[in-house]
XYZ file of C-alpha atoms in Angstrom:
785
model
C 96.480 73.771 129.675
C 99.930 73.333 131.154
C 101.650 74.017 127.856
C 99.503 77.076 127.203
C 100.098 78.377 130.716
C 103.865 77.927 130.497
C 104.020 79.946 127.275
C 101.783 82.682 128.645
C 104.021 83.538 131.616
C 107.080 84.533 129.509
C 104.799 86.543 127.203
C 103.319 88.410 130.173
C 106.775 89.045 131.568
C 108.001 90.355 128.181
C 104.904 92.571 127.874
C 105.458 94.020 131.350
C 109.125 94.643 130.586
C 108.218 96.421 127.336
C 105.584 98.585 129.073
C 108.041 99.483 131.838
C 110.615 100.437 129.216
C 108.097 102.642 127.383
C 107.212 104.338 130.681
C 110.930 104.909 131.246
C 111.275 106.502 127.814
C 108.289 108.778 128.425
C 109.799 110.041 131.691
C 113.260 110.708 130.229
C 114.754 113.991 129.058
C 116.539 114.374 125.726
C 120.106 115.592 126.411
C 121.098 115.722 122.732
C 123.367 113.473 120.647
C 120.957 110.576 121.154
C 121.411 110.553 124.941
C 118.485 110.459 127.385
C 118.517 111.232 131.107
C 116.206 109.410 133.494
C 115.837 110.533 137.102
C 114.948 107.943 139.751
C 114.037 108.224 143.423
C 115.943 105.681 145.562
C 114.982 106.308 149.205
C 117.064 103.352 150.456
C 120.416 105.094 149.895
C 122.009 106.019 153.234
C 125.785 106.056 152.761
C 128.682 106.318 150.342
C 128.759 102.525 149.929
C 125.130 102.629 148.757
C 126.035 105.342 146.259
C 128.934 103.314 144.939
C 126.798 100.184 144.591
C 123.997 102.021 142.788
C 126.319 103.864 140.413
C 128.377 100.764 139.628
C 125.321 98.522 139.204
C 123.516 100.897 136.853
C 126.742 101.548 134.961
C 126.836 97.863 133.994
C 123.401 98.034 132.315
C 123.615 97.988 128.521
C 123.525 101.438 126.945
C 124.232 103.396 130.150
C 126.841 106.155 129.827
C 126.955 107.030 133.494
C 124.860 107.124 136.652
C 125.259 109.659 139.439
C 123.544 109.338 142.818
C 122.708 112.271 145.078
C 122.670 111.215 148.722
C 120.981 114.435 149.865
C 117.924 114.072 147.650
C 118.036 110.259 147.202
C 117.987 110.949 143.470
C 119.832 108.951 140.797
C 120.362 110.480 137.348
C 121.076 107.960 134.577
C 122.310 109.013 131.143
C 121.842 106.316 128.531
C 121.501 105.535 124.825
C 118.046 104.088 124.070
C 119.285 102.388 120.880
C 121.886 100.389 122.790
C 119.819 99.754 125.914
C 117.158 97.508 124.392
C 114.315 97.018 126.872
C 116.466 98.026 129.840
C 114.575 98.731 133.063
C 116.603 100.641 135.626
C 113.999 100.142 138.362
C 114.315 96.366 138.003
C 118.099 96.651 137.939
C 118.028 98.590 141.220
C 115.592 96.091 142.702
C 118.074 93.328 141.919
C 120.653 95.359 143.855
C 118.318 95.539 146.850
C 117.035 99.100 146.365
C 113.425 100.094 145.861
C 113.137 102.789 143.204
C 110.553 104.818 141.338
C 110.545 107.513 138.685
C 111.491 110.859 140.193
C 108.573 113.264 140.508
C 109.218 116.838 141.653
C 105.728 116.984 143.092
C 106.497 114.148 145.509
C 109.694 115.571 147.002
C 107.989 117.043 150.060
C 105.757 113.973 150.574
C 108.710 111.573 150.472
C 110.679 113.751 152.891
C 107.738 113.983 155.319
C 107.149 110.200 155.255
C 110.818 109.424 155.908
C 110.996 111.915 158.765
C 107.798 110.599 160.361
C 108.985 106.969 160.246
C 112.349 107.877 161.728
C 110.659 109.895 164.466
C 108.416 106.954 165.434
C 111.407 104.595 165.585
C 113.292 107.195 167.627
C 110.386 107.510 170.087
C 110.197 103.727 170.602
C 113.954 103.462 171.103
C 113.942 106.396 173.522
C 111.077 104.921 175.557
C 112.851 101.558 175.792
C 116.232 103.109 176.612
C 114.790 105.192 179.454
C 113.005 102.255 181.050
C 115.836 99.755 180.629
C 118.293 102.298 182.008
C 116.035 102.795 185.037
C 116.011 99.047 185.685
C 119.781 98.883 185.196
C 120.314 101.542 187.854
C 118.556 99.262 190.327
C 120.783 96.373 189.308
C 123.936 98.496 189.619
C 122.722 99.801 192.998
C 123.472 96.508 194.738
C 120.251 94.495 194.424
C 120.400 90.840 195.426
C 120.943 88.125 192.813
C 117.293 87.197 192.383
C 116.232 90.826 191.966
C 119.050 91.396 189.448
C 117.936 88.373 187.433
C 114.318 89.553 187.469
C 115.238 93.071 186.350
C 117.486 91.681 183.605
C 114.609 89.550 182.264
C 112.202 92.519 182.375
C 114.839 94.610 180.578
C 115.036 91.914 177.925
C 111.247 91.876 177.494
C 111.380 95.625 176.824
C 114.602 95.765 174.781
C 114.055 92.865 172.365
C 110.749 93.996 170.770
C 111.779 97.666 170.935
C 115.064 96.886 169.146
C 113.234 94.772 166.566
C 110.933 97.712 165.717
C 113.246 100.708 166.122
C 116.115 99.077 164.242
C 114.098 98.541 161.041
C 115.831 101.344 159.057
C 119.180 99.639 159.655
C 118.083 96.007 159.403
C 116.265 96.444 156.092
C 119.156 98.264 154.524
C 121.662 95.684 155.793
C 119.539 92.727 154.636
C 119.090 94.262 151.173
C 122.859 94.631 150.913
C 123.704 91.131 152.153
C 121.038 89.459 150.024
C 122.772 90.956 146.999
C 126.237 89.935 148.204
C 127.476 93.389 149.084
C 128.243 95.430 152.174
C 127.128 98.860 153.282
C 127.445 100.965 156.422
C 124.293 99.493 157.961
C 125.697 95.934 157.929
C 128.215 96.451 160.763
C 125.716 98.680 162.620
C 123.033 95.963 162.492
C 125.605 93.339 163.366
C 126.704 95.359 166.404
C 123.124 95.837 167.650
C 122.134 92.204 167.173
C 125.350 90.852 168.702
C 124.983 93.112 171.718
C 121.330 92.097 172.109
C 122.076 88.389 171.619
C 124.858 88.365 174.192
C 122.587 90.119 176.684
C 119.726 87.624 176.171
C 122.142 84.721 176.676
C 123.589 86.254 179.857
C 120.116 87.009 181.254
C 119.033 83.388 180.803
C 122.175 81.356 181.404
C 125.175 83.511 182.195
C 126.678 85.313 185.111
C 128.070 88.452 183.443
C 126.453 91.829 183.047
C 123.897 92.276 180.304
C 123.990 95.074 177.714
C 120.268 95.558 177.073
C 120.593 99.256 177.875
C 123.550 99.471 175.470
C 121.541 97.838 172.641
C 118.531 100.123 172.868
C 120.635 103.181 173.724
C 122.821 102.400 170.723
C 119.753 102.428 168.473
C 118.484 105.545 170.229
C 121.695 107.491 169.549
C 121.994 106.137 166.010
C 118.403 107.174 165.271
C 119.015 110.609 166.791
C 121.945 111.033 164.415
C 119.999 109.738 161.415
C 116.918 111.811 162.225
C 118.940 114.999 162.749
C 120.896 114.210 159.597
C 117.589 113.838 157.758
C 116.178 117.064 159.186
C 119.350 119.024 158.462
C 119.420 117.703 154.912
C 115.817 118.804 154.508
C 116.704 122.167 155.986
C 119.655 122.441 153.632
C 117.434 121.778 150.612
C 114.507 123.748 152.003
C 114.532 125.990 148.944
C 113.701 122.980 146.776
C 110.943 121.873 149.146
C 109.516 125.385 149.288
C 109.403 125.550 145.496
C 107.703 122.156 145.346
C 105.101 123.162 147.928
C 104.428 126.481 146.202
C 103.512 124.856 142.917
C 99.924 123.721 142.327
C 99.296 120.009 141.908
C 96.985 120.591 138.965
C 95.331 123.125 136.696
C 91.965 123.884 135.099
C 92.349 122.660 131.519
C 89.905 124.009 128.922
C 88.448 121.698 126.288
C 87.313 122.741 122.792
C 83.946 123.874 124.137
C 85.547 126.052 126.804
C 84.599 123.766 129.703
C 87.223 123.549 132.475
C 88.284 120.300 134.140
C 90.910 119.657 136.791
C 94.068 118.060 135.372
C 97.277 117.082 137.213
C 100.165 119.209 135.966
C 102.087 116.088 134.938
C 99.404 115.468 132.271
C 99.539 118.959 130.748
C 101.047 119.045 127.270
C 102.274 121.814 125.003
C 99.318 123.447 123.235
C 96.786 122.817 126.022
C 94.643 125.768 127.145
C 94.420 126.367 130.891
C 92.631 128.853 133.118
C 94.501 130.495 136.008
C 92.337 132.382 138.495
C 93.417 135.423 140.489
C 95.584 134.375 143.427
C 96.842 131.192 141.731
C 100.326 130.453 140.463
C 101.008 129.578 136.843
C 101.543 125.784 136.930
C 103.733 125.408 133.806
C 105.545 127.682 131.359
C 102.807 129.266 129.273
C 101.797 132.143 126.969
C 98.898 134.475 127.796
C 96.156 134.274 125.165
C 93.326 136.038 126.975
C 92.481 138.173 129.993
C 94.028 141.155 131.751
C 95.756 141.035 135.117
C 98.862 141.949 137.090
C 101.643 139.438 137.706
C 104.057 138.961 140.597
C 107.360 137.771 139.070
C 109.343 137.798 142.319
C 109.772 134.014 142.337
C 111.263 134.151 138.835
C 113.466 137.242 138.776
C 113.399 138.655 142.306
C 111.665 141.872 141.203
C 108.854 142.927 143.552
C 107.087 145.346 141.190
C 103.946 143.945 139.553
C 103.981 143.481 135.770
C 100.934 143.925 133.561
C 99.741 140.716 131.937
C 98.759 141.124 128.292
C 98.044 138.610 125.527
C 101.228 137.326 123.908
C 103.352 137.584 127.055
C 105.289 134.426 127.990
C 105.185 133.578 131.704
C 107.208 131.005 133.620
C 105.861 128.437 136.030
C 105.642 129.882 139.530
C 104.479 133.360 138.487
C 101.631 134.560 140.737
C 98.489 135.889 139.036
C 97.270 138.801 141.141
C 94.098 140.499 139.954
C 92.143 138.775 137.189
C 91.619 135.398 135.478
C 93.927 134.533 132.587
C 93.676 132.037 129.762
C 97.060 130.521 128.942
C 98.512 128.276 126.278
C 100.936 125.674 127.662
C 104.401 125.991 126.107
C 106.225 123.152 127.855
C 105.251 120.174 130.046
C 105.779 120.354 133.804
C 109.059 118.433 133.845
C 110.592 121.036 131.497
C 109.206 124.111 133.238
C 111.143 126.925 134.869
C 110.521 125.541 138.361
C 111.555 122.011 137.341
C 114.756 123.411 135.837
C 115.475 125.416 138.997
C 115.015 122.305 141.142
C 117.285 120.306 138.834
C 119.942 123.013 139.012
C 119.767 123.057 142.796
C 119.960 119.286 143.123
C 122.935 119.145 140.781
C 124.871 121.289 143.248
C 125.773 118.339 145.489
C 125.993 115.828 142.679
C 129.075 116.787 140.692
C 132.154 114.623 140.821
C 134.501 117.245 142.237
C 137.935 116.548 143.712
C 136.559 116.702 147.261
C 133.695 114.325 146.395
C 136.104 111.810 144.860
C 138.285 111.859 147.976
C 135.307 111.293 150.290
C 133.858 108.546 148.066
C 137.133 106.626 147.963
C 137.597 106.884 151.728
C 134.027 105.870 152.575
C 134.124 103.113 149.956
C 136.907 101.376 151.893
C 134.859 101.361 155.083
C 132.928 98.071 154.897
C 135.845 95.692 154.241
C 138.291 97.569 156.493
C 135.980 97.788 159.508
C 135.082 94.103 159.376
C 138.756 93.146 159.206
C 139.579 95.528 162.058
C 136.712 94.238 164.193
C 137.661 90.607 163.580
C 141.296 91.365 164.352
C 140.265 93.098 167.603
C 138.178 90.077 168.609
C 141.004 87.620 167.905
C 143.569 89.849 169.576
C 141.531 90.187 172.759
C 140.778 86.462 172.776
C 144.498 85.813 172.765
C 145.202 88.537 175.336
C 142.488 87.445 177.802
C 143.038 83.749 177.366
C 139.717 83.055 175.627
C 137.399 85.568 177.344
C 134.841 85.708 174.555
C 132.563 88.114 176.441
C 135.169 90.895 176.711
C 136.502 90.199 173.219
C 133.044 90.384 171.664
C 132.242 93.673 173.414
C 135.443 95.204 172.039
C 134.591 93.942 168.524
C 131.073 95.412 168.789
C 132.452 98.771 169.925
C 134.887 98.792 166.979
C 132.055 98.022 164.546
C 130.087 101.016 165.793
C 132.755 103.615 166.403
C 134.435 103.245 162.998
C 131.320 104.174 160.975
C 132.514 106.911 158.535
C 129.224 108.798 158.444
C 131.025 112.055 159.220
C 133.428 111.532 156.312
C 130.591 110.631 153.946
C 128.777 113.850 154.905
C 131.839 116.115 154.725
C 131.429 117.255 151.108
C 127.765 116.834 150.088
C 126.244 118.539 153.112
C 128.559 121.552 152.689
C 127.709 121.831 148.993
C 123.974 121.492 149.588
C 123.955 124.137 152.328
C 126.068 126.463 150.163
C 123.757 125.956 147.178
C 120.750 126.757 149.356
C 122.505 129.869 150.701
C 123.270 131.055 147.173
C 119.743 130.302 146.012
C 118.433 132.770 148.579
C 120.793 135.330 147.018
C 119.471 134.646 143.532
C 122.204 132.236 142.372
C 121.489 128.716 141.140
C 124.401 126.284 141.338
C 124.338 123.764 138.504
C 127.500 121.953 139.455
C 128.949 121.301 142.893
C 132.429 121.325 141.335
C 131.744 124.930 140.250
C 131.863 126.005 143.893
C 135.235 124.316 144.302
C 136.643 126.057 141.203
C 135.062 129.392 142.121
C 136.804 129.374 145.488
C 140.168 129.437 143.682
C 139.311 132.044 141.029
C 141.677 135.039 140.838
C 140.565 136.646 137.559
C 137.063 137.773 136.582
C 136.404 138.199 132.854
C 133.166 140.036 132.058
C 131.111 140.300 128.910
C 129.600 143.758 128.344
C 126.204 143.580 126.673
C 123.662 141.817 128.867
C 126.165 141.304 131.680
C 127.612 144.653 132.742
C 124.748 146.330 130.938
C 121.100 145.332 130.844
C 121.242 144.583 127.120
C 118.154 146.734 126.563
C 118.867 149.491 123.985
C 117.298 152.909 124.556
C 116.975 155.986 122.392
C 119.708 158.442 123.362
C 119.011 160.958 120.569
C 117.055 161.333 117.318
C 118.894 163.093 114.493
C 116.840 164.462 111.615
C 113.330 163.845 110.417
C 109.941 165.313 111.159
C 107.404 164.248 113.761
C 105.429 162.554 110.985
C 108.483 160.537 109.877
C 109.141 159.596 113.486
C 105.554 158.343 113.770
C 105.909 156.202 110.616
C 109.165 154.746 111.973
C 107.508 153.930 115.297
C 104.618 152.124 113.550
C 107.062 150.095 111.470
C 109.251 149.297 114.509
C 106.284 147.847 116.406
C 106.097 145.096 113.799
C 109.522 143.710 114.758
C 110.823 141.925 117.845
C 114.413 143.101 117.344
C 115.738 144.984 120.435
C 116.806 147.971 118.328
C 113.360 148.162 116.729
C 111.676 147.944 120.121
C 113.811 150.869 121.281
C 112.725 152.895 118.265
C 109.064 152.502 119.193
C 109.701 154.872 122.077
C 110.649 157.654 119.677
C 107.043 158.643 119.058
C 103.692 157.727 120.629
C 101.240 155.666 118.618
C 99.564 157.847 115.966
C 96.119 156.826 114.647
C 95.827 156.786 110.889
C 99.447 155.902 110.108
C 99.176 152.732 108.046
C 101.839 150.718 106.247
C 101.481 147.716 103.947
C 103.595 145.013 102.296
C 105.759 144.687 105.378
C 108.816 142.443 105.058
C 111.629 141.832 107.534
C 114.990 141.014 105.970
C 117.386 139.171 108.246
C 120.429 141.254 109.085
C 119.091 144.347 107.333
C 115.802 145.552 108.782
C 112.146 146.200 107.923
C 110.766 147.345 104.589
C 107.184 148.469 103.847
C 105.059 150.737 101.697
C 103.513 153.960 103.007
C 101.204 155.941 100.684
C 102.839 154.301 97.678
C 106.381 155.126 98.788
C 108.932 152.616 100.051
C 110.066 153.014 103.659
C 112.909 151.243 105.452
C 114.033 150.847 109.066
C 117.349 149.167 109.802
C 121.041 149.346 108.968
C 122.338 152.712 107.701
C 123.891 151.424 104.471
C 120.743 149.519 103.509
C 118.392 152.388 104.349
C 120.610 154.830 102.430
C 119.801 153.035 99.189
C 116.377 154.750 99.018
C 117.275 158.242 100.275
C 117.200 161.433 98.231
C 119.913 161.368 95.603
C 121.273 157.845 95.753
C 124.654 159.047 94.604
C 124.918 161.623 97.384
C 127.133 160.838 100.348
C 125.403 159.581 103.465
C 125.155 161.959 106.420
C 127.877 161.226 108.939
C 126.967 159.644 112.246
C 128.861 159.744 115.523
C 126.693 157.025 116.968
C 128.336 153.857 118.185
C 125.004 152.096 117.701
C 122.011 153.286 115.751
C 118.972 152.279 113.755
C 118.080 154.358 110.713
C 114.814 155.154 108.932
C 113.966 156.781 105.628
C 111.070 157.370 103.304
C 112.037 156.945 99.645
C 113.315 160.250 98.333
C 113.800 161.782 101.795
C 116.754 162.123 104.140
C 117.911 159.557 106.700
C 116.595 159.720 110.249
C 119.071 158.348 112.809
C 117.821 156.886 116.104
C 120.977 156.767 118.216
C 120.974 154.001 120.776
C 122.626 153.502 124.123
C 122.734 150.703 126.652
C 122.251 150.962 130.419
C 124.730 149.831 133.029
C 123.366 147.559 135.693
C 122.656 149.713 138.712
C 125.282 148.207 140.995
C 128.026 147.526 138.433
C 130.497 150.048 139.922
C 129.879 148.813 143.475
C 130.418 145.198 142.438
C 133.641 146.034 140.586
C 135.005 147.711 143.727
C 133.960 144.688 145.800
C 135.690 142.260 143.431
C 138.883 144.319 143.529
C 138.792 144.250 147.324
C 138.774 140.448 147.096
C 142.013 140.535 145.072
C 140.404 139.816 141.709
C 141.919 140.968 138.406
C 139.201 142.306 136.065
C 138.878 142.303 132.276
C 136.128 143.004 129.734
C 135.757 140.895 126.583
C 133.115 142.069 124.136
C 132.095 141.679 120.551
C 130.810 145.271 120.538
C 132.545 148.250 118.944
C 135.408 150.075 120.715
C 133.320 153.128 121.606
C 130.700 151.594 123.897
C 133.197 149.076 125.320
C 135.630 151.838 126.183
C 132.883 153.941 127.744
C 131.814 151.122 130.049
C 135.414 150.330 130.974
C 136.063 153.985 131.815
C 132.940 154.302 133.949
C 133.864 151.191 135.926
C 137.603 151.810 136.075
C 138.544 148.560 134.331
C 141.834 148.972 132.504
C 141.817 145.845 130.364
C 138.941 145.976 127.893
C 138.925 144.166 124.553
C 136.373 144.943 121.831
C 135.303 143.434 118.519
C 136.082 139.884 119.587
C 134.547 136.852 117.926
C 133.515 133.832 120.039
C 136.715 131.998 119.064
C 138.837 135.022 120.033
C 137.119 135.230 123.434
C 137.817 131.542 123.964
C 141.452 131.947 122.897
C 141.905 134.812 125.360
C 140.457 132.779 128.222
C 142.700 129.834 127.342
C 145.683 132.175 127.208
C 144.889 133.400 130.744
C 144.624 129.825 131.979
C 147.925 128.897 130.344
C 149.498 131.700 132.419
C 148.298 129.969 135.591
C 145.279 132.199 136.155
C 142.038 130.728 137.522
C 139.355 132.370 135.429
C 135.748 133.155 136.300
C 133.943 134.136 133.093
C 130.630 135.983 133.356
C 128.643 136.210 130.119
C 125.133 135.848 128.811
C 124.962 135.339 125.067
C 125.303 132.621 122.477
C 128.679 134.105 121.501
C 129.866 133.644 125.104
C 129.096 129.921 125.315
C 132.551 128.675 124.140
C 134.340 131.038 126.552
C 131.998 130.017 129.387
C 132.963 126.403 128.791
C 136.683 127.224 128.443
C 136.956 129.057 131.783
C 137.719 127.332 135.091
C 134.248 128.363 136.263
C 131.510 130.475 134.716
C 128.367 132.415 135.579
C 125.505 133.624 133.404
C 122.402 135.732 134.074
C 119.056 133.961 133.799
C 118.067 136.582 131.210
C 120.788 135.293 128.874
C 120.533 132.787 126.055
C 119.620 129.150 126.695
C 123.022 127.973 125.481
C 124.781 130.534 127.667
C 122.933 129.308 130.743
C 123.604 125.682 129.823
C 127.347 126.356 129.496
C 127.657 128.146 132.845
C 128.276 126.460 136.186
C 126.242 129.074 138.064
C 123.223 131.138 136.997
C 122.057 134.330 138.733
C 118.406 135.304 138.438
C 118.303 138.953 139.524
C 119.322 142.049 137.572
C 121.935 142.746 140.226
C 125.593 141.845 139.697
C 125.923 141.582 143.475
C 125.431 137.843 143.053
C 129.022 137.568 141.767
C 130.936 138.686 144.898
C 128.422 136.878 147.120
C 128.989 133.650 145.155
C 132.763 134.036 145.466
C 132.535 134.646 149.207
C 130.250 131.645 149.743
C 132.464 129.436 147.538
C 135.571 130.350 149.536
C 133.719 129.698 152.795
C 132.517 126.340 151.407
C 136.084 125.281 150.584
C 137.145 126.147 154.140
C 134.159 124.257 155.562
C 134.912 121.127 153.509
C 138.509 121.142 154.752
C 137.248 121.601 158.326
C 134.793 118.707 157.857
C 137.580 116.444 156.615
C 139.667 117.484 159.597
C 136.846 116.774 162.046
C 136.111 113.364 160.518
C 139.751 112.276 160.398
C 140.437 113.559 163.917
C 137.459 111.620 165.230
C 138.682 108.378 163.662
C 142.278 108.973 164.752
C 141.130 109.252 168.376
C 138.109 106.952 168.522
C 139.442 103.860 166.723
C 142.462 103.275 169.014
C 140.237 103.904 172.046
C 137.797 101.210 170.879
C 140.492 98.716 169.884
C 142.189 99.090 173.285
C 138.920 98.299 175.024
C 138.228 101.697 176.575
C 134.867 102.222 174.802
C 131.734 100.243 175.525
C 129.125 99.838 172.766
C 127.090 102.599 174.407
C 129.971 105.089 174.367
C 130.827 104.081 170.778
C 127.264 104.832 169.614
C 127.303 108.219 171.289
C 130.701 109.121 169.791
C 129.731 108.074 166.245
C 126.442 109.987 166.247
C 128.084 113.069 167.741
C 130.728 113.200 165.003
C 128.060 113.194 162.255
C 126.035 115.876 163.979
C 129.175 117.988 164.434
C 130.009 117.854 160.699
C 126.470 118.789 159.652
C 126.284 121.608 162.226
C 129.617 122.963 161.002
C 128.290 122.997 157.431
C 125.143 124.862 158.448
C 127.331 127.817 159.426
C 127.498 128.566 155.703
C 123.997 130.020 156.025
C 125.616 132.922 157.901
C 128.087 133.788 155.135
C 127.561 137.193 153.473
C 124.190 137.683 155.165
C 124.971 141.371 155.493
C 125.192 141.752 151.719
C 122.118 142.599 149.707
C 121.890 142.327 145.958
C 121.318 146.033 145.571
C 123.955 148.759 145.336
C 125.202 149.792 148.743
C 126.160 153.378 148.163
C 126.596 155.826 145.330
C 125.458 153.350 142.709
C 125.730 153.928 139.028
C 122.266 155.190 138.217
C 120.074 154.158 135.344
C 121.886 156.748 133.213
C 122.399 155.494 129.670
C 125.816 155.453 128.077
C 125.259 158.003 125.375
C 126.600 157.822 121.869
C 128.659 160.964 122.350
C 130.285 159.629 125.532
C 131.136 156.404 123.776
C 132.557 158.143 120.717
C 134.798 160.361 122.813
C 136.837 157.364 123.928
C 136.475 155.176 120.842
C 139.842 155.888 119.205
C 141.876 155.682 122.386
C 140.317 152.390 123.398
C 140.631 150.975 119.920
C 144.375 151.739 119.947
C 144.714 150.196 123.408
C 142.783 147.068 122.484
C 144.487 146.383 119.148
C 147.815 144.936 120.398
C 146.030 142.790 122.973
C 143.619 141.525 120.343
C 146.537 140.637 118.076
C 148.079 138.701 120.949
C 144.863 136.752 121.385
C 144.695 135.969 117.691
């Protein structure tokens, strides 16, 4: 039995480790190139030293590329190679470091925050009750009571302070013990040491000594520390309130339909691509889905900021968070919950305070020196005062305790992340998602804005500006054929003629890069590029009719003449207003586009932008951006498409609309969700204010330490005063950062006055300027090449 039992234990341990590893794999996201990202919740992180320990410890696990901890959300993101990691278990690795951890679940963000706040509030209430009563007893002692009464009141104070300190100090004691048990230091070690030393000295003096006791200092110290930690917690929650609001808006589950059509409640974490779900009127779509049945109206305001209801029809893709207004809908799940629109938005928001920017590196290095430096300074103060007072351990110990408390660099640790989190929340309310906290730092220094045209300055939605040639019947055939394609130009052509019953086409084929071909009443018909369509027109050897269109889609019935649907794009409504705003901020403006000279020149002329380059390939756009940077310019690139991705990555900082391509959004540091370009100047203004706030926070933190540390070392600060000073400095830094919520509040993301209307840029207007702009762009393009 003994032999069997001894062999079973390792097998059970190996089985558990393998199951934990499989659970880790299932919860990870594929980042490409064989790299996975796993997100963990580590509620025990409280300071920069904790962050450093977690990141360093996880970085030593086999197969881990890097680990980045977010103090604001208590989230740790680990990027790792599963092939090299073996059966690695990050939760066990963190446990060995003294941190409890679990897999990060967006649905539990609000619950975790509420639990932490409630526990801190209870500890704060106990400490406050004890501090008030002990202080009341101390007043009687200080008022001149006789020796016996003083001794009695000191003992009663001890009976109140000792159990109250044991309970209220749990957040600090547990964190300190976890650190010490793993042979490391964090900010809570000297705090706990200061509280326990102060309490121990007071108990000794109450029982055997003749000096004053510091019971009121011990409990008041915890009271002030807990006030600071609770307010810090509440302000962090307020700063990330957008994330919490999104989490609370989303349903916890959905009605999943089985093969027989019966509905059963299913948590959203268990929904998989291909599942059928039922969303009733008044409910939000739980995951990204496609409508397969039902008719209703949808509120997309959470997704794109537009208040107008949109009709829900089968085949329409809807993002998680969309509100179903009027009727039940049957949906097909496209992506699981952790890959949904809302999950991506939350990830983007949380990444805002997580990037390793220059300011973050400075704060991390400074706070990382805290634990060893403060212990050395406290010990030196104790020894110095022992020598100065001739062995007065009571005075020397009080000075050492005050130094331990007053030197806590909480304000310095908060200087950067709290400013970035508040700024990200402020921008989120303006329709901008910050993917990278370093993007805010780079954006604050931008002096040149480079804009893509199609999909950025314009809506990227072609419209029919004119129809040249053809009969109503030919227009109807073209419209029927266009409805069979998803190409933007074909969708625009469907508006040329209303649906006509009885117009039927067969043998439809779509040829990539050319267009659509079909058969109508035995005759071949084509819709697409002019040269390709011209192959079937009357008299194949005849010259093609000339076109002045800068963009068009052509149609022809075999043996007939070409019909030209001339297309135009639409400027975003507030483009001119935004350009004026950017100029007022001292920004140089340029347009880089792969479009033809005509439409690019027309847009540049309407907006008053002198430097506009057309016909650029992705590599030429990138080369131009790199050329600007080599000239010492700090470039903000705004683009939306796949062809913009290299330039987005090459710029100092980049923005992309949420309507752009997936790769474009992934390459950008900031993403704006509305159709308004007003997000750009607002983002710049908030970024500049954030840079000022970070510098102010550093100044406040350093000024506090420059004043407070000498005061404590010279013996002018009691432990009580030290606790009050330390908590006040943290609160001051957080309150200063919250002022970012007031930045640009007067600016709406709609045009302020005399906006450019929804007037299309016509083909004729574009052609008028085509030659002039082509001549102007050519030498610049050659320079880029």
